[in-house]
Amino acid sequence: MKPNNDVGKEEYFWAKDRMPILSKIIKKYSNNQILSDINIGMCLHITKETSVLVMGLSGAGANIKLCAANPLSTKDSIRDFLVRSNIKVFANKSTEIDSFYSNMDKVLDIKPKIIVDDGGELHKKATARNLSSVGGTEETTSGVNRLKTLSQEGRLSYPVIAVNESIAKQLLDNRFGTGQSTIEGIINVTGVILAGKKIVICGYGWVGKGVAKCAKGMGAKVTLTEVDPIRAIEAFFDGYEVKVLEKVLPENDIFITCTGQTDVIGRDHFDKLKDGAILCNAGHFDVEVDVNYLKSLDPNHYEVKDKVTCYEIGNSRSKKRIYVLSEGRVINLVGAEGNSPEVMDISFSNQFLAIVYLLKNGYRLSHKVYKPPKKLDTKIARLVLDAYGLKIDTLTSKQAAYFTQ
Ligand SMILES: NC(=O)c1ccc[n+]([C@@H]2O[C@H](COP(=O)([O-])OP(=O)(O)OC[C@H]3O[C@@H](n4cnc5c(N)ncnc54)[C@H](O)[C@@H]3O)[C@@H](O)[C@H]2O)c1
């Protein structure tokens, strides 16, 4: 450790050095101070990668207020580093559950021109307050789904770019990033070996695909549950067992929810699990496993080790222990450090460019949810190729013309 003992600062530099694309974008826009005096309200997981984005936006001239997108995911060392760097941060891991929503209000008090969110809560609050921002961005699937509902009801008070719907983001962040960090979180928290374990993954979307691939790579026997027939056949042809949740409850060791839905594992399921089953969630909110119902079954639940809660359910003749990791909150952020800097490099480059795009174009957009413009997606993909020293072929003019015939 360096003598100044500034852990947060060291973590910031560690992440920044692994985020070449965002660093390049930051350098360009810091030079021309494109965000000079622009108020930006942000609600993100407070991690070392987020600090690179926040410091970059601030370096390009923005005034930022930041709160946490998820109670328990805040890295206090990073919060302290940002505060010391004159960023207004409203987050504190130990009090986060109580102040989660009031912190969002503090962020919105600056009447942000741009609102950056991860999960849709800040956008929901901004809409309720009828804030007429120039625009917003949304980082994750759950948030995008909620915003689409608001938009259909005509209640969105500004245009939102669904950064999550960038192909580069879904492919790299949701799939490869969350895939790896979810498995990392489970191993960190439990210390169990995955080889030979029977694992059920609920949901074969971008996140589920990544988690399934990593779990299989570690030697686990993976079964998928789905509600979408297309995703289900994709899982089957990718080589996984596809089954109904009800049927696999008694025979599997670990269950990972990756759906964005509520009560995926709930009151109808717990008593069918085997003794010692482990439950965790990689979707955005802590409702995928109905932890509240488990609490009602065992008010005396207790922590067997940090972030592992044991619920003893059943009667005295057949008692079972069910273990829930990180209180059902995102295991990759609570049990590990979230997605790796290389992955967040791409997601946050998308965020930065989407913010610049909104400042230039937000005034002429309707109050709807937009996919990132194709131009932006292609630009990021080219920057990724450059960063990794990869070259690709180009269509000849004859080939380009052939496509249009
Ligand atoms: N932990 C993280 O760092 C992280 C990163 C990215 C996304 N997310 C979150 O993960 C969740 C999934 O994201 P995604 O991009 O994979 O979404 P997605 O829409 O691509 O996939 C979700 C899948 O779950 C399936 N599903 C829905 N309800 C189900 C149920 N009851 N049982 C089984 N399957 C069901 C859907 O059919 C779909 O195929 C979202 O909540 C998203 O916000 C978390």
PDB file of C-alpha atoms in Angstrom, residues 185-368:
ATOM      1  CA  GLY A 185     -19.336 -13.453  -6.042  1.00  0.00           C
ATOM      2  CA  ILE A 186     -20.700 -16.932  -5.283  1.00  0.00           C
ATOM      3  CA  ILE A 187     -17.226 -18.368  -4.785  1.00  0.00           C
ATOM      4  CA  ASN A 188     -16.063 -15.392  -2.675  1.00  0.00           C
ATOM      5  CA  VAL A 189     -19.036 -15.561  -0.372  1.00  0.00           C
ATOM      6  CA  THR A 190     -19.421 -19.326   0.004  1.00  0.00           C
ATOM      7  CA  GLY A 191     -15.991 -20.746  -0.790  1.00  0.00           C
ATOM      8  CA  VAL A 192     -17.680 -23.800  -2.347  1.00  0.00           C
ATOM      9  CA  ILE A 193     -16.243 -25.636  -5.335  1.00  0.00           C
ATOM     10  CA  LEU A 194     -18.421 -25.370  -8.426  1.00  0.00           C
ATOM     11  CA  ALA A 195     -17.026 -28.425 -10.201  1.00  0.00           C
ATOM     12  CA  GLY A 196     -19.574 -31.201  -9.915  1.00  0.00           C
ATOM     13  CA  LYS A 197     -22.266 -28.949  -8.400  1.00  0.00           C
ATOM     14  CA  LYS A 198     -25.753 -29.034  -9.876  1.00  0.00           C
ATOM     15  CA  ILE A 199     -26.682 -25.454 -10.677  1.00  0.00           C
ATOM     16  CA  VAL A 200     -29.985 -24.028 -11.884  1.00  0.00           C
ATOM     17  CA  ILE A 201     -29.992 -20.720 -13.709  1.00  0.00           C
ATOM     18  CA  CYS A 202     -33.365 -19.005 -14.029  1.00  0.00           C
ATOM     19  CA  GLY A 203     -33.510 -16.924 -17.223  1.00  0.00           C
ATOM     20  CA  TYR A 204     -31.430 -17.379 -20.377  1.00  0.00           C
ATOM     21  CA  GLY A 205     -31.168 -13.719 -21.372  1.00  0.00           C
ATOM     22  CA  TRP A 206     -27.857 -11.913 -21.724  1.00  0.00           C
ATOM     23  CA  VAL A 207     -26.983 -12.312 -18.047  1.00  0.00           C
ATOM     24  CA  GLY A 208     -28.186 -15.922 -17.812  1.00  0.00           C
ATOM     25  CA  LYS A 209     -26.135 -16.892 -20.880  1.00  0.00           C
ATOM     26  CA  GLY A 210     -22.960 -15.485 -19.351  1.00  0.00           C
ATOM     27  CA  VAL A 211     -23.554 -17.063 -15.941  1.00  0.00           C
ATOM     28  CA  ALA A 212     -24.400 -20.442 -17.525  1.00  0.00           C
ATOM     29  CA  LYS A 213     -21.232 -20.409 -19.658  1.00  0.00           C
ATOM     30  CA  CYS A 214     -18.979 -19.567 -16.701  1.00  0.00           C
ATOM     31  CA  ALA A 215     -20.646 -22.120 -14.402  1.00  0.00           C
ATOM     32  CA  LYS A 216     -20.299 -24.823 -17.066  1.00  0.00           C
ATOM     33  CA  GLY A 217     -16.683 -23.784 -17.598  1.00  0.00           C
ATOM     34  CA  MET A 218     -16.052 -24.353 -13.885  1.00  0.00           C
ATOM     35  CA  GLY A 219     -17.337 -27.920 -14.186  1.00  0.00           C
ATOM     36  CA  ALA A 220     -20.887 -27.452 -12.872  1.00  0.00           C
ATOM     37  CA  LYS A 221     -23.848 -29.380 -14.274  1.00  0.00           C
ATOM     38  CA  VAL A 222     -26.096 -26.566 -15.477  1.00  0.00           C
ATOM     39  CA  THR A 223     -29.877 -26.594 -15.937  1.00  0.00           C
ATOM     40  CA  LEU A 224     -31.826 -23.642 -17.326  1.00  0.00           C
ATOM     41  CA  THR A 225     -35.388 -22.538 -16.598  1.00  0.00           C
ATOM     42  CA  GLU A 226     -37.131 -20.085 -18.933  1.00  0.00           C
ATOM     43  CA  VAL A 227     -40.558 -18.641 -19.745  1.00  0.00           C
ATOM     44  CA  ASP A 228     -39.686 -17.608 -23.302  1.00  0.00           C
ATOM     45  CA  PRO A 229     -39.792 -20.511 -25.796  1.00  0.00           C
ATOM     46  CA  ILE A 230     -37.160 -18.966 -28.084  1.00  0.00           C
ATOM     47  CA  ARG A 231     -34.663 -18.431 -25.269  1.00  0.00           C
ATOM     48  CA  ALA A 232     -35.464 -21.947 -24.003  1.00  0.00           C
ATOM     49  CA  ILE A 233     -34.585 -23.616 -27.319  1.00  0.00           C
ATOM     50  CA  GLU A 234     -31.459 -21.481 -27.541  1.00  0.00           C
ATOM     51  CA  ALA A 235     -30.387 -22.831 -24.124  1.00  0.00           C
ATOM     52  CA  PHE A 236     -31.178 -26.382 -25.236  1.00  0.00           C
ATOM     53  CA  PHE A 237     -29.126 -26.107 -28.434  1.00  0.00           C
ATOM     54  CA  ASP A 238     -26.319 -24.468 -26.469  1.00  0.00           C
ATOM     55  CA  GLY A 239     -26.096 -27.785 -24.649  1.00  0.00           C
ATOM     56  CA  TYR A 240     -27.930 -27.170 -21.346  1.00  0.00           C
ATOM     57  CA  GLU A 241     -30.727 -29.114 -19.732  1.00  0.00           C
ATOM     58  CA  VAL A 242     -33.942 -27.094 -19.904  1.00  0.00           C
ATOM     59  CA  LYS A 243     -36.540 -27.918 -17.277  1.00  0.00           C
ATOM     60  CA  VAL A 244     -39.459 -26.545 -15.275  1.00  0.00           C
ATOM     61  CA  LEU A 245     -38.304 -24.976 -11.992  1.00  0.00           C
ATOM     62  CA  GLU A 246     -40.763 -27.001  -9.943  1.00  0.00           C
ATOM     63  CA  LYS A 247     -39.129 -30.260 -11.099  1.00  0.00           C
ATOM     64  CA  VAL A 248     -35.531 -29.284 -10.402  1.00  0.00           C
ATOM     65  CA  LEU A 249     -35.982 -27.862  -6.903  1.00  0.00           C
ATOM     66  CA  PRO A 250     -35.287 -31.055  -4.932  1.00  0.00           C
ATOM     67  CA  GLU A 251     -32.183 -32.170  -6.795  1.00  0.00           C
ATOM     68  CA  ASN A 252     -29.988 -29.077  -7.282  1.00  0.00           C
ATOM     69  CA  ASP A 253     -27.357 -27.406  -5.110  1.00  0.00           C
ATOM     70  CA  ILE A 254     -27.301 -23.766  -6.247  1.00  0.00           C
ATOM     71  CA  PHE A 255     -29.971 -21.555  -7.840  1.00  0.00           C
ATOM     72  CA  ILE A 256     -29.121 -18.265  -9.575  1.00  0.00           C
ATOM     73  CA  THR A 257     -31.887 -15.922 -10.729  1.00  0.00           C
ATOM     74  CA  CYS A 258     -31.120 -13.775 -13.806  1.00  0.00           C
ATOM     75  CA  THR A 259     -34.567 -12.644 -14.954  1.00  0.00           C
ATOM     76  CA  GLY A 260     -35.408  -9.088 -13.860  1.00  0.00           C
ATOM     77  CA  GLN A 261     -38.688 -10.601 -12.598  1.00  0.00           C
ATOM     78  CA  THR A 262     -40.208 -10.867  -9.137  1.00  0.00           C
ATOM     79  CA  ASP A 263     -40.819 -14.018  -6.985  1.00  0.00           C
ATOM     80  CA  VAL A 264     -38.986 -16.281  -9.422  1.00  0.00           C
ATOM     81  CA  ILE A 265     -38.120 -18.466  -6.439  1.00  0.00           C
ATOM     82  CA  GLY A 266     -40.867 -17.858  -3.887  1.00  0.00           C
ATOM     83  CA  ARG A 267     -43.439 -19.252  -1.492  1.00  0.00           C
ATOM     84  CA  ASP A 268     -44.400 -22.175  -3.769  1.00  0.00           C
ATOM     85  CA  HIS A 269     -40.797 -23.337  -4.022  1.00  0.00           C
ATOM     86  CA  PHE A 270     -38.893 -23.126  -0.741  1.00  0.00           C
ATOM     87  CA  ASP A 271     -40.234 -26.294   0.897  1.00  0.00           C
ATOM     88  CA  LYS A 272     -39.355 -28.329  -2.222  1.00  0.00           C
ATOM     89  CA  LEU A 273     -35.673 -27.365  -2.126  1.00  0.00           C
ATOM     90  CA  LYS A 274     -33.168 -29.836  -0.783  1.00  0.00           C
ATOM     91  CA  ASP A 275     -31.549 -29.343   2.588  1.00  0.00           C
ATOM     92  CA  GLY A 276     -28.529 -27.043   2.167  1.00  0.00           C
ATOM     93  CA  ALA A 277     -29.625 -25.461  -1.105  1.00  0.00           C
ATOM     94  CA  ILE A 278     -28.006 -22.086  -1.889  1.00  0.00           C
ATOM     95  CA  LEU A 279     -30.044 -19.280  -3.494  1.00  0.00           C
ATOM     96  CA  CYS A 280     -28.726 -16.089  -5.034  1.00  0.00           C
ATOM     97  CA  ASN A 281     -29.619 -13.376  -7.511  1.00  0.00           C
ATOM     98  CA  ALA A 282     -27.774 -11.742 -10.402  1.00  0.00           C
ATOM     99  CA  GLY A 283     -30.772  -9.699 -11.653  1.00  0.00           C
ATOM    100  CA  HIS A 284     -31.023  -6.069 -10.658  1.00  0.00           C
ATOM    101  CA  PHE A 285     -33.449  -6.090  -7.706  1.00  0.00           C
ATOM    102  CA  ASP A 286     -33.712  -8.155  -4.531  1.00  0.00           C
ATOM    103  CA  VAL A 287     -37.172  -9.479  -5.364  1.00  0.00           C
ATOM    104  CA  GLU A 288     -36.229 -12.394  -7.628  1.00  0.00           C
ATOM    105  CA  VAL A 289     -35.863 -14.607  -4.546  1.00  0.00           C
ATOM    106  CA  ASP A 290     -38.739 -13.835  -2.180  1.00  0.00           C
ATOM    107  CA  VAL A 291     -36.511 -13.236   0.845  1.00  0.00           C
ATOM    108  CA  ASN A 292     -39.324 -11.530   2.775  1.00  0.00           C
ATOM    109  CA  TYR A 293     -41.375 -14.716   2.669  1.00  0.00           C
ATOM    110  CA  LEU A 294     -38.382 -16.751   3.845  1.00  0.00           C
ATOM    111  CA  LYS A 295     -37.970 -14.286   6.724  1.00  0.00           C
ATOM    112  CA  SER A 296     -41.593 -14.876   7.703  1.00  0.00           C
ATOM    113  CA  LEU A 297     -40.969 -18.661   7.679  1.00  0.00           C
ATOM    114  CA  ASP A 298     -37.953 -18.284   9.943  1.00  0.00           C
ATOM    115  CA  PRO A 299     -37.916 -15.044  11.963  1.00  0.00           C
ATOM    116  CA  ASN A 300     -34.801 -16.408  13.741  1.00  0.00           C
ATOM    117  CA  HIS A 301     -32.733 -16.631  10.551  1.00  0.00           C
ATOM    118  CA  TYR A 302     -29.057 -15.977  11.156  1.00  0.00           C
ATOM    119  CA  GLU A 303     -25.789 -15.278   9.327  1.00  0.00           C
ATOM    120  CA  VAL A 304     -23.572 -18.350   9.115  1.00  0.00           C
ATOM    121  CA  LYS A 305     -20.827 -16.267   7.603  1.00  0.00           C
ATOM    122  CA  ASP A 306     -20.590 -12.821   6.059  1.00  0.00           C
ATOM    123  CA  LYS A 307     -23.321 -12.449   3.381  1.00  0.00           C
ATOM    124  CA  VAL A 308     -24.671 -15.979   3.867  1.00  0.00           C
ATOM    125  CA  THR A 309     -28.010 -16.134   5.717  1.00  0.00           C
ATOM    126  CA  CYS A 310     -29.421 -19.442   6.888  1.00  0.00           C
ATOM    127  CA  TYR A 311     -33.200 -19.973   7.023  1.00  0.00           C
ATOM    128  CA  GLU A 312     -34.351 -23.074   8.844  1.00  0.00           C
ATOM    129  CA  ILE A 313     -37.699 -24.088   7.436  1.00  0.00           C
ATOM    130  CA  GLY A 314     -40.064 -27.047   7.782  1.00  0.00           C
ATOM    131  CA  ASN A 315     -41.186 -28.813  10.936  1.00  0.00           C
ATOM    132  CA  SER A 316     -39.226 -30.573  13.657  1.00  0.00           C
ATOM    133  CA  ARG A 317     -39.436 -33.925  11.806  1.00  0.00           C
ATOM    134  CA  SER A 318     -37.990 -32.570   8.582  1.00  0.00           C
ATOM    135  CA  LYS A 319     -36.059 -29.361   9.027  1.00  0.00           C
ATOM    136  CA  LYS A 320     -34.112 -27.881   6.122  1.00  0.00           C
ATOM    137  CA  ARG A 321     -31.488 -25.208   5.955  1.00  0.00           C
ATOM    138  CA  ILE A 322     -31.786 -22.870   2.983  1.00  0.00           C
ATOM    139  CA  TYR A 323     -28.939 -20.421   2.428  1.00  0.00           C
ATOM    140  CA  VAL A 324     -29.448 -17.040   0.754  1.00  0.00           C
ATOM    141  CA  LEU A 325     -26.451 -15.032  -0.430  1.00  0.00           C
ATOM    142  CA  SER A 326     -26.170 -11.247   0.003  1.00  0.00           C
ATOM    143  CA  GLU A 327     -29.809 -10.968   1.169  1.00  0.00           C
ATOM    144  CA  GLY A 328     -30.946 -11.662  -2.388  1.00  0.00           C
ATOM    145  CA  ARG A 329     -29.239  -8.535  -3.732  1.00  0.00           C
ATOM    146  CA  VAL A 330     -26.999  -8.645  -6.814  1.00  0.00           C
ATOM    147  CA  ILE A 331     -24.367 -11.168  -5.855  1.00  0.00           C
ATOM    148  CA  ASN A 332     -21.749  -9.877  -8.296  1.00  0.00           C
ATOM    149  CA  LEU A 333     -21.777  -6.423  -6.723  1.00  0.00           C
ATOM    150  CA  VAL A 334     -22.310  -7.330  -3.094  1.00  0.00           C
ATOM    151  CA  GLY A 335     -20.186 -10.485  -3.001  1.00  0.00           C
ATOM    152  CA  ALA A 336     -17.563  -9.373  -5.536  1.00  0.00           C
ATOM    153  CA  GLU A 337     -16.456  -6.101  -7.069  1.00  0.00           C
ATOM    154  CA  GLY A 338     -19.021  -6.114  -9.873  1.00  0.00           C
ATOM    155  CA  ASN A 339     -18.048  -6.259 -13.493  1.00  0.00           C
ATOM    156  CA  SER A 340     -14.404  -5.953 -14.403  1.00  0.00           C
ATOM    157  CA  PRO A 341     -12.963  -2.604 -15.490  1.00  0.00           C
ATOM    158  CA  GLU A 342     -12.432  -3.859 -19.066  1.00  0.00           C
ATOM    159  CA  VAL A 343     -16.159  -4.587 -19.327  1.00  0.00           C
ATOM    160  CA  MET A 344     -17.313  -1.379 -17.640  1.00  0.00           C
ATOM    161  CA  ASP A 345     -14.978   0.488 -20.009  1.00  0.00           C
ATOM    162  CA  ILE A 346     -17.396  -0.308 -22.804  1.00  0.00           C
ATOM    163  CA  SER A 347     -20.594   0.330 -20.829  1.00  0.00           C
ATOM    164  CA  PHE A 348     -19.381   3.648 -19.476  1.00  0.00           C
ATOM    165  CA  SER A 349     -17.954   4.754 -22.834  1.00  0.00           C
ATOM    166  CA  ASN A 350     -21.481   4.255 -24.101  1.00  0.00           C
ATOM    167  CA  GLN A 351     -22.788   6.319 -21.173  1.00  0.00           C
ATOM    168  CA  PHE A 352     -20.364   9.170 -21.843  1.00  0.00           C
ATOM    169  CA  LEU A 353     -21.121   9.331 -25.575  1.00  0.00           C
ATOM    170  CA  ALA A 354     -24.873   9.046 -24.919  1.00  0.00           C
ATOM    171  CA  ILE A 355     -24.668  12.048 -22.556  1.00  0.00           C
ATOM    172  CA  VAL A 356     -22.842  14.108 -25.198  1.00  0.00           C
ATOM    173  CA  TYR A 357     -25.396  12.993 -27.814  1.00  0.00           C
ATOM    174  CA  LEU A 358     -28.309  14.025 -25.558  1.00  0.00           C
ATOM    175  CA  LEU A 359     -26.850  17.457 -24.944  1.00  0.00           C
ATOM    176  CA  LYS A 360     -26.626  18.013 -28.673  1.00  0.00           C
ATOM    177  CA  ASN A 361     -29.878  16.299 -29.706  1.00  0.00           C
ATOM    178  CA  GLY A 362     -32.068  15.907 -26.586  1.00  0.00           C
ATOM    179  CA  TYR A 363     -34.148  19.039 -27.293  1.00  0.00           C
ATOM    180  CA  ARG A 364     -35.507  17.607 -30.548  1.00  0.00           C
ATOM    181  CA  LEU A 365     -36.274  14.105 -29.223  1.00  0.00           C
ATOM    182  CA  SER A 366     -39.709  12.982 -27.961  1.00  0.00           C
ATOM    183  CA  HIS A 367     -40.161  11.828 -24.374  1.00  0.00           C
ATOM    184  CA  LYS A 368     -39.541   8.202 -25.226  1.00  0.00           C
TER     185      LYS A 368
END
